[in-house]
JSON list of C-alpha atoms and ligand atoms in Angstrom, two decimals:
[
{"chain": "S", "resi": 1, "resn": "MET", "atom": "CA", "xyz": [55.02, -37.75, -9.67]},
{"chain": "S", "resi": 2, "resn": "LEU", "atom": "CA", "xyz": [58.04, -39.63, -8.23]},
{"chain": "S", "resi": 3, "resn": "SER", "atom": "CA", "xyz": [60.97, -38.36, -10.38]},
{"chain": "S", "resi": 4, "resn": "PRO", "atom": "CA", "xyz": [61.16, -34.48, -10.37]},
{"chain": "S", "resi": 5, "resn": "MET", "atom": "CA", "xyz": [61.08, -34.56, -6.61]},
{"chain": "S", "resi": 6, "resn": "PHE", "atom": "CA", "xyz": [63.20, -37.35, -6.29]},
{"chain": "S", "resi": 7, "resn": "HIS", "atom": "CA", "xyz": [65.79, -35.31, -8.30]},
{"chain": "S", "resi": 8, "resn": "LYS", "atom": "CA", "xyz": [65.36, -32.07, -6.44]},
{"chain": "S", "resi": 9, "resn": "ILE", "atom": "CA", "xyz": [66.04, -34.32, -3.09]},
{"chain": "S", "resi": 10, "resn": "LEU", "atom": "CA", "xyz": [69.37, -35.74, -4.40]},
{"chain": "S", "resi": 11, "resn": "GLY", "atom": "CA", "xyz": [70.22, -32.32, -5.48]},
{"chain": "S", "resi": 12, "resn": "ALA", "atom": "CA", "xyz": [70.06, -30.99, -1.95]},
{"chain": "S", "resi": 13, "resn": "VAL", "atom": "CA", "xyz": [71.52, -33.97, -0.09]},
{"chain": "S", "resi": 14, "resn": "PHE", "atom": "CA", "xyz": [74.40, -33.97, -2.80]},
{"chain": "S", "resi": 15, "resn": "PHE", "atom": "CA", "xyz": [74.73, -30.19, -2.13]},
{"chain": "S", "resi": 16, "resn": "LEU", "atom": "CA", "xyz": [75.07, -30.68, 1.44]},
{"chain": "S", "resi": 17, "resn": "LEU", "atom": "CA", "xyz": [77.49, -33.43, 1.28]},
{"chain": "S", "resi": 18, "resn": "PRO", "atom": "CA", "xyz": [81.14, -31.93, 1.07]},
{"chain": "S", "resi": 19, "resn": "CYS", "atom": "CA", "xyz": [82.13, -35.39, -1.05]},
{"chain": "S", "resi": 20, "resn": "CYS", "atom": "CA", "xyz": [79.57, -35.28, -3.58]},
{"chain": "S", "resi": 21, "resn": "SER", "atom": "CA", "xyz": [78.79, -31.95, -5.23]},
{"chain": "S", "resi": 22, "resn": "GLN", "atom": "CA", "xyz": [79.30, -33.53, -8.57]},
{"chain": "S", "resi": 23, "resn": "GLY", "atom": "CA", "xyz": [75.66, -34.35, -8.82]},
{"chain": "S", "resi": 24, "resn": "PHE", "atom": "CA", "xyz": [74.34, -37.45, -9.47]},
{"chain": "S", "resi": 25, "resn": "PRO", "atom": "CA", "xyz": [73.55, -40.27, -12.04]},
{"chain": "S", "resi": 26, "resn": "ALA", "atom": "CA", "xyz": [71.12, -39.68, -14.66]},
{"chain": "S", "resi": 27, "resn": "LEU", "atom": "CA", "xyz": [68.69, -42.64, -15.22]},
{"chain": "S", "resi": 28, "resn": "ALA", "atom": "CA", "xyz": [70.02, -44.90, -17.89]},
{"chain": "S", "resi": 29, "resn": "GLY", "atom": "CA", "xyz": [67.63, -45.78, -20.46]},
{"chain": "S", "resi": 30, "resn": "ASN", "atom": "CA", "xyz": [63.89, -44.18, -20.17]},
{"chain": "S", "resi": 31, "resn": "GLY", "atom": "CA", "xyz": [61.81, -47.01, -19.11]},
{"chain": "S", "resi": 32, "resn": "LYS", "atom": "CA", "xyz": [60.16, -47.02, -22.31]},
{"chain": "S", "resi": 33, "resn": "GLU", "atom": "CA", "xyz": [62.07, -50.20, -24.05]},
{"chain": "S", "resi": 34, "resn": "ALA", "atom": "CA", "xyz": [60.38, -53.48, -24.29]},
{"chain": "S", "resi": 35, "resn": "GLY", "atom": "CA", "xyz": [61.52, -56.34, -22.02]},
{"chain": "S", "resi": 36, "resn": "ASN", "atom": "CA", "xyz": [62.88, -55.01, -18.43]},
{"chain": "S", "resi": 37, "resn": "GLY", "atom": "CA", "xyz": [63.51, -51.56, -19.37]},
{"chain": "S", "resi": 38, "resn": "LYS", "atom": "CA", "xyz": [60.89, -50.51, -16.60]},
{"chain": "S", "resi": 39, "resn": "GLU", "atom": "CA", "xyz": [62.73, -52.89, -13.95]},
{"chain": "S", "resi": 40, "resn": "ASP", "atom": "CA", "xyz": [65.48, -51.32, -14.81]},
{"chain": "S", "resi": 41, "resn": "THR", "atom": "CA", "xyz": [64.24, -47.80, -14.14]},
{"chain": "S", "resi": 42, "resn": "VAL", "atom": "CA", "xyz": [62.65, -49.04, -10.94]},
{"chain": "S", "resi": 43, "resn": "SER", "atom": "CA", "xyz": [65.86, -50.64, -9.54]},
{"chain": "S", "resi": 44, "resn": "GLN", "atom": "CA", "xyz": [68.03, -47.79, -10.55]},
{"chain": "S", "resi": 45, "resn": "LEU", "atom": "CA", "xyz": [65.92, -45.54, -8.50]},
{"chain": "S", "resi": 46, "resn": "GLU", "atom": "CA", "xyz": [65.39, -47.86, -5.61]},
{"chain": "S", "resi": 47, "resn": "HIS", "atom": "CA", "xyz": [69.29, -47.90, -5.46]},
{"chain": "S", "resi": 48, "resn": "ARG", "atom": "CA", "xyz": [69.59, -44.45, -5.30]},
{"chain": "S", "resi": 49, "resn": "ILE", "atom": "CA", "xyz": [66.95, -43.92, -2.49]},
{"chain": "S", "resi": 50, "resn": "SER", "atom": "CA", "xyz": [68.65, -46.79, -0.77]},
{"chain": "S", "resi": 51, "resn": "ARG", "atom": "CA", "xyz": [71.69, -44.90, -1.02]},
{"chain": "S", "resi": 52, "resn": "LEU", "atom": "CA", "xyz": [70.21, -41.71, 0.27]},
{"chain": "S", "resi": 53, "resn": "GLU", "atom": "CA", "xyz": [69.04, -43.84, 3.17]},
{"chain": "S", "resi": 54, "resn": "GLY", "atom": "CA", "xyz": [72.56, -45.03, 3.59]},
{"chain": "S", "resi": 55, "resn": "VAL", "atom": "CA", "xyz": [73.95, -41.38, 3.95]},
{"chain": "S", "resi": 56, "resn": "LEU", "atom": "CA", "xyz": [71.29, -40.23, 6.39]},
{"chain": "S", "resi": 57, "resn": "PHE", "atom": "CA", "xyz": [71.48, -43.51, 8.50]},
{"chain": "S", "resi": 58, "resn": "ILE", "atom": "CA", "xyz": [67.97, -44.56, 7.88]},
{"chain": "S", "resi": 59, "resn": "GLY", "atom": "CA", "xyz": [67.32, -48.48, 7.39]},
{"chain": "S", "resi": 60, "resn": "PHE", "atom": "CA", "xyz": [65.84, -49.44, 4.05]},
{"chain": "S", "resi": 61, "resn": "PRO", "atom": "CA", "xyz": [63.08, -52.00, 3.63]},
{"chain": "S", "resi": 62, "resn": "ALA", "atom": "CA", "xyz": [63.36, -54.46, 0.61]},
{"chain": "S", "resi": 63, "resn": "LEU", "atom": "CA", "xyz": [60.54, -53.61, -1.96]},
{"chain": "S", "resi": 64, "resn": "ALA", "atom": "CA", "xyz": [57.72, -55.93, -1.50]},
{"chain": "S", "resi": 65, "resn": "GLY", "atom": "CA", "xyz": [55.51, -56.93, -3.81]},
{"chain": "S", "resi": 66, "resn": "ASN", "atom": "CA", "xyz": [55.76, -56.68, -7.49]},
{"chain": "S", "resi": 67, "resn": "GLY", "atom": "CA", "xyz": [52.76, -54.75, -8.73]},
{"chain": "S", "resi": 68, "resn": "LYS", "atom": "CA", "xyz": [53.92, -51.57, -10.35]},
{"chain": "S", "resi": 69, "resn": "GLU", "atom": "CA", "xyz": [51.48, -49.22, -8.30]},
{"chain": "S", "resi": 70, "resn": "ASP", "atom": "CA", "xyz": [52.64, -51.18, -5.24]},
{"chain": "S", "resi": 71, "resn": "ILE", "atom": "CA", "xyz": [56.46, -50.58, -6.06]},
{"chain": "S", "resi": 72, "resn": "VAL", "atom": "CA", "xyz": [55.61, -46.54, -6.93]},
{"chain": "S", "resi": 73, "resn": "SER", "atom": "CA", "xyz": [53.97, -46.06, -3.98]},
{"chain": "S", "resi": 74, "resn": "GLN", "atom": "CA", "xyz": [56.76, -47.74, -2.06]},
{"chain": "S", "resi": 75, "resn": "LEU", "atom": "CA", "xyz": [59.16, -45.66, -3.37]},
{"chain": "S", "resi": 76, "resn": "GLU", "atom": "CA", "xyz": [57.21, -42.53, -3.02]},
{"chain": "S", "resi": 77, "resn": "HIS", "atom": "CA", "xyz": [56.50, -43.10, 0.73]},
{"chain": "S", "resi": 78, "resn": "ARG", "atom": "CA", "xyz": [60.45, -43.71, 1.05]},
{"chain": "S", "resi": 79, "resn": "ILE", "atom": "CA", "xyz": [61.38, -40.67, -0.54]},
{"chain": "S", "resi": 80, "resn": "SER", "atom": "CA", "xyz": [58.80, -38.37, 1.70]},
{"chain": "S", "resi": 81, "resn": "ARG", "atom": "CA", "xyz": [60.55, -40.11, 4.67]},
{"chain": "S", "resi": 82, "resn": "LEU", "atom": "CA", "xyz": [63.76, -38.84, 3.07]},
{"chain": "S", "resi": 83, "resn": "GLU", "atom": "CA", "xyz": [62.16, -35.57, 3.27]},
{"chain": "S", "resi": 84, "resn": "GLY", "atom": "CA", "xyz": [60.75, -35.62, 6.37]},
{"chain": "S", "resi": 85, "resn": "VAL", "atom": "CA", "xyz": [64.22, -36.39, 7.86]},
{"chain": "S", "resi": 86, "resn": "LEU", "atom": "CA", "xyz": [66.03, -33.74, 6.01]},
{"chain": "S", "resi": 87, "resn": "HIS", "atom": "CA", "xyz": [63.28, -31.20, 7.23]},
{"chain": "S", "resi": 88, "resn": "LEU", "atom": "CA", "xyz": [63.80, -32.37, 10.87]},
{"chain": "S", "resi": 89, "resn": "GLU", "atom": "CA", "xyz": [67.60, -32.36, 10.69]},
{"chain": "S", "resi": 90, "resn": "LYS", "atom": "CA", "xyz": [66.73, -28.69, 9.40]},
{"chain": "S", "resi": 91, "resn": "MET", "atom": "CA", "xyz": [69.33, -29.44, 6.45]},
{"chain": "S", "resi": 92, "resn": "ILE", "atom": "CA", "xyz": [66.28, -28.33, 4.12]},
{"chain": "S", "resi": 93, "resn": "THR", "atom": "CA", "xyz": [63.35, -25.86, 3.66]},
{"chain": "S", "resi": 94, "resn": "THR", "atom": "CA", "xyz": [60.71, -26.51, 1.71]},
{"chain": "S", "resi": 95, "resn": "ALA", "atom": "CA", "xyz": [57.85, -24.02, 0.11]},
{"chain": "S", "resi": 96, "resn": "GLY", "atom": "CA", "xyz": [55.37, -25.24, -2.43]},
{"chain": "S", "resi": 97, "resn": "GLY", "atom": "CA", "xyz": [57.44, -27.50, -4.72]},
{"chain": "S", "resi": 98, "resn": "LYS", "atom": "CA", "xyz": [60.82, -25.75, -3.99]},
{"chain": "S", "resi": 99, "resn": "ILE", "atom": "CA", "xyz": [63.76, -27.34, -1.68]},
{"chain": "S", "resi": 100, "resn": "PHE", "atom": "CA", "xyz": [66.47, -24.58, -0.48]},
{"chain": "S", "resi": 101, "resn": "ALA", "atom": "CA", "xyz": [69.29, -25.58, 1.00]},
{"chain": "S", "resi": 102, "resn": "THR", "atom": "CA", "xyz": [72.98, -24.21, 2.09]},
{"chain": "S", "resi": 103, "resn": "ASN", "atom": "CA", "xyz": [76.11, -25.65, 2.31]},
{"chain": "S", "resi": 104, "resn": "GLY", "atom": "CA", "xyz": [77.18, -22.93, 5.01]},
{"chain": "S", "resi": 105, "resn": "LYS", "atom": "CA", "xyz": [79.73, -21.56, 2.71]},
{"chain": "S", "resi": 106, "resn": "LYS", "atom": "CA", "xyz": [80.25, -18.07, 1.25]},
{"chain": "S", "resi": 107, "resn": "GLY", "atom": "CA", "xyz": [80.62, -16.85, -1.89]},
{"chain": "S", "resi": 108, "resn": "ASP", "atom": "CA", "xyz": [80.22, -13.61, -4.04]},
{"chain": "S", "resi": 109, "resn": "PHE", "atom": "CA", "xyz": [77.16, -13.75, -6.78]},
{"chain": "S", "resi": 110, "resn": "HIS", "atom": "CA", "xyz": [78.90, -15.78, -9.03]},
{"chain": "S", "resi": 111, "resn": "ALA", "atom": "CA", "xyz": [80.19, -17.99, -7.23]},
{"chain": "S", "resi": 112, "resn": "THR", "atom": "CA", "xyz": [76.87, -18.84, -5.63]},
{"chain": "S", "resi": 113, "resn": "VAL", "atom": "CA", "xyz": [75.17, -19.12, -9.08]},
{"chain": "S", "resi": 114, "resn": "LYS", "atom": "CA", "xyz": [77.96, -21.55, -10.08]},
{"chain": "S", "resi": 115, "resn": "GLU", "atom": "CA", "xyz": [77.97, -23.63, -6.97]},
{"chain": "S", "resi": 116, "resn": "CYS", "atom": "CA", "xyz": [74.22, -23.74, -7.16]},
{"chain": "S", "resi": 117, "resn": "GLN", "atom": "CA", "xyz": [74.37, -24.89, -10.71]},
{"chain": "S", "resi": 118, "resn": "GLU", "atom": "CA", "xyz": [76.86, -27.42, -10.20]},
{"chain": "S", "resi": 119, "resn": "ALA", "atom": "CA", "xyz": [74.80, -29.22, -7.39]},
{"chain": "S", "resi": 120, "resn": "GLY", "atom": "CA", "xyz": [71.80, -29.51, -10.11]},
{"chain": "S", "resi": 121, "resn": "GLY", "atom": "CA", "xyz": [70.13, -26.51, -8.69]},
{"chain": "S", "resi": 122, "resn": "SER", "atom": "CA", "xyz": [69.91, -22.58, -9.01]},
{"chain": "S", "resi": 123, "resn": "ILE", "atom": "CA", "xyz": [70.71, -19.48, -6.67]},
{"chain": "S", "resi": 124, "resn": "ALA", "atom": "CA", "xyz": [67.85, -19.17, -4.27]},
{"chain": "S", "resi": 125, "resn": "THR", "atom": "CA", "xyz": [65.26, -16.64, -6.10]},
{"chain": "S", "resi": 126, "resn": "PRO", "atom": "CA", "xyz": [62.05, -15.87, -3.70]},
{"chain": "S", "resi": 127, "resn": "THR", "atom": "CA", "xyz": [58.77, -15.99, -5.68]},
{"chain": "S", "resi": 128, "resn": "ASN", "atom": "CA", "xyz": [56.36, -15.43, -2.93]},
{"chain": "S", "resi": 129, "resn": "PRO", "atom": "CA", "xyz": [56.48, -14.75, 0.98]},
{"chain": "S", "resi": 130, "resn": "SER", "atom": "CA", "xyz": [56.74, -18.37, 1.76]},
{"chain": "S", "resi": 131, "resn": "GLU", "atom": "CA", "xyz": [59.48, -19.18, -0.41]},
{"chain": "S", "resi": 132, "resn": "ASN", "atom": "CA", "xyz": [61.22, -15.74, 0.67]},
{"chain": "S", "resi": 133, "resn": "ASP", "atom": "CA", "xyz": [60.48, -16.99, 4.65]},
{"chain": "S", "resi": 134, "resn": "ALA", "atom": "CA", "xyz": [62.27, -20.48, 3.33]},
{"chain": "S", "resi": 135, "resn": "ILE", "atom": "CA", "xyz": [65.31, -18.72, 2.46]},
{"chain": "S", "resi": 136, "resn": "LEU", "atom": "CA", "xyz": [65.36, -16.30, 5.69]},
{"chain": "S", "resi": 137, "resn": "TYR", "atom": "CA", "xyz": [65.46, -19.42, 7.79]},
{"chain": "S", "resi": 138, "resn": "PHE", "atom": "CA", "xyz": [69.26, -19.96, 6.57]},
{"chain": "S", "resi": 139, "resn": "VAL", "atom": "CA", "xyz": [69.96, -16.48, 6.47]},
{"chain": "S", "resi": 140, "resn": "LYS", "atom": "CA", "xyz": [68.84, -15.71, 10.31]},
{"chain": "S", "resi": 141, "resn": "SER", "atom": "CA", "xyz": [70.26, -19.44, 11.42]},
{"chain": "S", "resi": 142, "resn": "TYR", "atom": "CA", "xyz": [73.80, -18.26, 10.04]},
{"chain": "S", "resi": 143, "resn": "ASN", "atom": "CA", "xyz": [73.51, -14.53, 10.59]},
{"chain": "S", "resi": 144, "resn": "THR", "atom": "CA", "xyz": [74.55, -14.05, 7.11]},
{"chain": "S", "resi": 145, "resn": "TYR", "atom": "CA", "xyz": [72.98, -11.79, 4.42]},
{"chain": "S", "resi": 146, "resn": "ALA", "atom": "CA", "xyz": [72.32, -14.22, 1.22]},
{"chain": "S", "resi": 147, "resn": "TYR", "atom": "CA", "xyz": [72.38, -12.90, -2.69]},
{"chain": "S", "resi": 148, "resn": "LEU", "atom": "CA", "xyz": [69.20, -13.72, -4.66]},
{"chain": "S", "resi": 149, "resn": "GLY", "atom": "CA", "xyz": [68.49, -15.04, -7.93]},
{"chain": "S", "resi": 150, "resn": "ILE", "atom": "CA", "xyz": [67.60, -11.24, -9.32]},
{"chain": "S", "resi": 151, "resn": "LYS", "atom": "CA", "xyz": [69.48, -8.75, -10.84]},
{"chain": "S", "resi": 152, "resn": "GLU", "atom": "CA", "xyz": [69.18, -5.18, -12.45]},
{"chain": "S", "resi": 153, "resn": "SER", "atom": "CA", "xyz": [68.11, -4.84, -15.54]},
{"chain": "S", "resi": 154, "resn": "LEU", "atom": "CA", "xyz": [69.50, -2.76, -18.33]},
{"chain": "S", "resi": 155, "resn": "ILE", "atom": "CA", "xyz": [66.82, -0.06, -17.05]},
{"chain": "S", "resi": 156, "resn": "PRO", "atom": "CA", "xyz": [68.70, 1.19, -13.83]},
{"chain": "S", "resi": 157, "resn": "SER", "atom": "CA", "xyz": [66.66, 0.38, -10.94]},
{"chain": "S", "resi": 158, "resn": "LYS", "atom": "CA", "xyz": [64.46, -2.11, -12.38]},
{"chain": "S", "resi": 159, "resn": "PHE", "atom": "CA", "xyz": [65.24, -5.69, -11.15]},
{"chain": "S", "resi": 160, "resn": "GLN", "atom": "CA", "xyz": [64.37, -8.95, -12.88]},
{"chain": "S", "resi": 161, "resn": "PHE", "atom": "CA", "xyz": [64.67, -12.76, -12.25]},
{"chain": "S", "resi": 162, "resn": "LEU", "atom": "CA", "xyz": [68.00, -14.15, -13.59]},
{"chain": "S", "resi": 163, "resn": "ASP", "atom": "CA", "xyz": [66.49, -15.65, -16.50]},
{"chain": "S", "resi": 164, "resn": "GLY", "atom": "CA", "xyz": [64.39, -12.88, -17.83]},
{"chain": "S", "resi": 165, "resn": "PRO", "atom": "CA", "xyz": [61.08, -12.26, -16.47]},
{"chain": "S", "resi": 166, "resn": "LYS", "atom": "CA", "xyz": [60.11, -9.17, -14.71]},
{"chain": "S", "resi": 167, "resn": "LEU", "atom": "CA", "xyz": [59.81, -9.53, -10.82]},
{"chain": "S", "resi": 168, "resn": "SER", "atom": "CA", "xyz": [56.21, -10.85, -9.59]},
{"chain": "S", "resi": 169, "resn": "TYR", "atom": "CA", "xyz": [57.08, -10.64, -5.91]},
{"chain": "S", "resi": 170, "resn": "THR", "atom": "CA", "xyz": [59.45, -8.20, -4.32]},
{"chain": "S", "resi": 171, "resn": "ASN", "atom": "CA", "xyz": [60.30, -7.72, -0.55]},
{"chain": "S", "resi": 172, "resn": "TRP", "atom": "CA", "xyz": [62.54, -4.33, -0.70]},
{"chain": "S", "resi": 173, "resn": "HIS", "atom": "CA", "xyz": [63.69, -2.92, 2.31]},
{"chain": "S", "resi": 174, "resn": "SER", "atom": "CA", "xyz": [62.44, 0.69, 2.71]},
{"chain": "S", "resi": 175, "resn": "LYS", "atom": "CA", "xyz": [64.38, 3.01, 0.48]},
{"chain": "S", "resi": 176, "resn": "GLU", "atom": "CA", "xyz": [65.69, 0.19, -1.64]},
{"chain": "S", "resi": 177, "resn": "PRO", "atom": "CA", "xyz": [66.63, -0.26, -4.13]},
{"chain": "S", "resi": 178, "resn": "SER", "atom": "CA", "xyz": [69.03, 2.58, -3.99]},
{"chain": "S", "resi": 179, "resn": "GLY", "atom": "CA", "xyz": [71.94, 1.86, -6.34]},
{"chain": "S", "resi": 180, "resn": "LYS", "atom": "CA", "xyz": [70.94, 3.52, -9.41]},
{"chain": "S", "resi": 181, "resn": "GLY", "atom": "CA", "xyz": [72.72, 1.08, -11.72]},
{"chain": "S", "resi": 182, "resn": "GLU", "atom": "CA", "xyz": [75.70, 0.83, -9.47]},
{"chain": "S", "resi": 183, "resn": "GLU", "atom": "CA", "xyz": [74.34, -2.16, -7.53]},
{"chain": "S", "resi": 184, "resn": "GLU", "atom": "CA", "xyz": [73.44, -4.72, -9.47]},
{"chain": "S", "resi": 185, "resn": "CYS", "atom": "CA", "xyz": [72.97, -7.68, -7.11]},
{"chain": "S", "resi": 186, "resn": "VAL", "atom": "CA", "xyz": [70.20, -8.14, -4.31]},
{"chain": "S", "resi": 187, "resn": "GLU", "atom": "CA", "xyz": [71.03, -9.43, -1.38]},
{"chain": "S", "resi": 188, "resn": "MET", "atom": "CA", "xyz": [68.56, -10.79, 1.67]},
{"chain": "S", "resi": 189, "resn": "TYR", "atom": "CA", "xyz": [68.89, -9.01, 5.05]},
{"chain": "S", "resi": 190, "resn": "THR", "atom": "CA", "xyz": [68.18, -10.85, 8.42]},
{"chain": "S", "resi": 191, "resn": "ASP", "atom": "CA", "xyz": [64.45, -9.79, 8.28]},
{"chain": "S", "resi": 192, "resn": "GLY", "atom": "CA", "xyz": [63.70, -11.06, 5.02]},
{"chain": "S", "resi": 193, "resn": "THR", "atom": "CA", "xyz": [64.03, -7.88, 3.29]},
{"chain": "S", "resi": 194, "resn": "TRP", "atom": "CA", "xyz": [65.92, -6.95, 0.05]},
{"chain": "S", "resi": 195, "resn": "ASN", "atom": "CA", "xyz": [68.68, -4.57, -0.75]},
{"chain": "S", "resi": 196, "resn": "ASP", "atom": "CA", "xyz": [70.25, -3.91, -4.00]},
{"chain": "S", "resi": 197, "resn": "LYS", "atom": "CA", "xyz": [74.08, -4.43, -3.60]},
{"chain": "S", "resi": 198, "resn": "ARG", "atom": "CA", "xyz": [77.26, -4.53, -5.47]},
{"chain": "S", "resi": 199, "resn": "CYS", "atom": "CA", "xyz": [77.99, -8.39, -6.48]},
{"chain": "S", "resi": 200, "resn": "ASN", "atom": "CA", "xyz": [81.46, -9.16, -5.00]},
{"chain": "S", "resi": 201, "resn": "GLN", "atom": "CA", "xyz": [80.43, -9.29, -1.43]},
{"chain": "S", "resi": 202, "resn": "ASN", "atom": "CA", "xyz": [80.84, -12.70, 0.67]},
{"chain": "S", "resi": 203, "resn": "ARG", "atom": "CA", "xyz": [77.41, -13.93, 1.03]},
{"chain": "S", "resi": 204, "resn": "LEU", "atom": "CA", "xyz": [76.02, -17.27, 2.38]},
{"chain": "S", "resi": 205, "resn": "ILE", "atom": "CA", "xyz": [75.15, -19.57, -0.45]},
{"chain": "S", "resi": 206, "resn": "VAL", "atom": "CA", "xyz": [71.70, -20.40, -0.43]},
{"chain": "S", "resi": 207, "resn": "CYS", "atom": "CA", "xyz": [70.20, -22.76, -3.34]},
{"chain": "S", "resi": 208, "resn": "GLN", "atom": "CA", "xyz": [67.18, -23.91, -4.52]},
{"chain": "S", "resi": 209, "resn": "PHE", "atom": "CA", "xyz": [66.19, -27.36, -6.13]},
{"chain": "Y", "resi": 1, "resn": "MMA", "atom": "C1", "xyz": [74.94, 0.57, 1.89]},
{"chain": "Y", "resi": 1, "resn": "MMA", "atom": "C2", "xyz": [74.77, -0.41, 0.69]},
{"chain": "Y", "resi": 1, "resn": "MMA", "atom": "C3", "xyz": [73.73, 0.10, -0.07]},
{"chain": "Y", "resi": 1, "resn": "MMA", "atom": "C4", "xyz": [72.59, 0.26, 0.88]},
{"chain": "Y", "resi": 1, "resn": "MMA", "atom": "C5", "xyz": [73.00, 1.36, 2.08]},
{"chain": "Y", "resi": 1, "resn": "MMA", "atom": "C6", "xyz": [71.75, 1.23, 2.79]},
{"chain": "Y", "resi": 1, "resn": "MMA", "atom": "C7", "xyz": [76.14, 3.01, 2.12]},
{"chain": "Y", "resi": 1, "resn": "MMA", "atom": "O1", "xyz": [75.56, 1.80, 1.44]},
{"chain": "Y", "resi": 1, "resn": "MMA", "atom": "O2", "xyz": [74.77, -1.44, 1.66]},
{"chain": "Y", "resi": 1, "resn": "MMA", "atom": "O3", "xyz": [73.41, -1.15, -0.77]},
{"chain": "Y", "resi": 1, "resn": "MMA", "atom": "O4", "xyz": [71.52, 0.94, -0.11]},
{"chain": "Y", "resi": 1, "resn": "MMA", "atom": "O5", "xyz": [73.86, 1.08, 2.80]},
{"chain": "Y", "resi": 1, "resn": "MMA", "atom": "O6", "xyz": [71.98, 2.28, 3.89]},
{"chain": "Y", "resi": 2, "resn": "CA", "atom": "CA1", "xyz": [71.08, -0.49, -1.92]}
]
C-alpha cells in the first residue's frame, strides 16, 4: 500500500527539516468522490512526492501513461527511491515497517514525546532486537543516550509501553531496572541495553514513524 509508508516518510523528512516540523498536509478528499476525485488524490500525492524529491535534490520525472496501476507503481517507485536516499544519507533507519529518525536535538522525556508527536510520529519504542538496533544506530552515532517510549507502571519495577500494553521485548542492562519507583523513564545506553532513569535528563530525541 502506498499511503501509510508515504506518510511515515513525510513525517520523517519534515522532522529532519528544521523549517518544516509543523507536519504535512492531509489529503483533501478521499478519492472516492465521483468525477475527478481519484485524479485529485493522485495529483496531490504526486505534488508531495515531487516536493520531497526537490528537498533531497533528486530530479523528478513526469508521470507517464494514465492507467491507474501504472501511476500507482510509478509513485511507489519514487517513494522507494526517496527511502533509499534517506537511508543512504543515514537520515533514517528502518526495521520491519517502522522508520526511525533523530533531529539531533536533546530533550527530557516530555520534550521528546512532544517533538515526536508534533512531527507526526511518536517516541522511539523498540519492540524487537532489530528495532532496538535501528534506534541504537543514532544513540551510537551521536554518542548520547535516548529515552524510549516505555514507562514504569503503577506497580514499581514493572514497565509498560506508553499506550498501555505490557512489554513484549526487553533489553535491560544487568541489574536493571533498579529504581524501584524512583526512576519512571527508560534510557538506551550506547551498547543498546536499557536503564530505568529519572525523566528529567537531556537525552537524544529519536522518533519513530
Ligand atoms: C545511576 C543511575 C541509575 C542506574 C545506576 C547504575 C547511581 O545511579 O543512572 O539509573 O541504575 O546508575 O549504576
Ligand atoms: Ca536504573
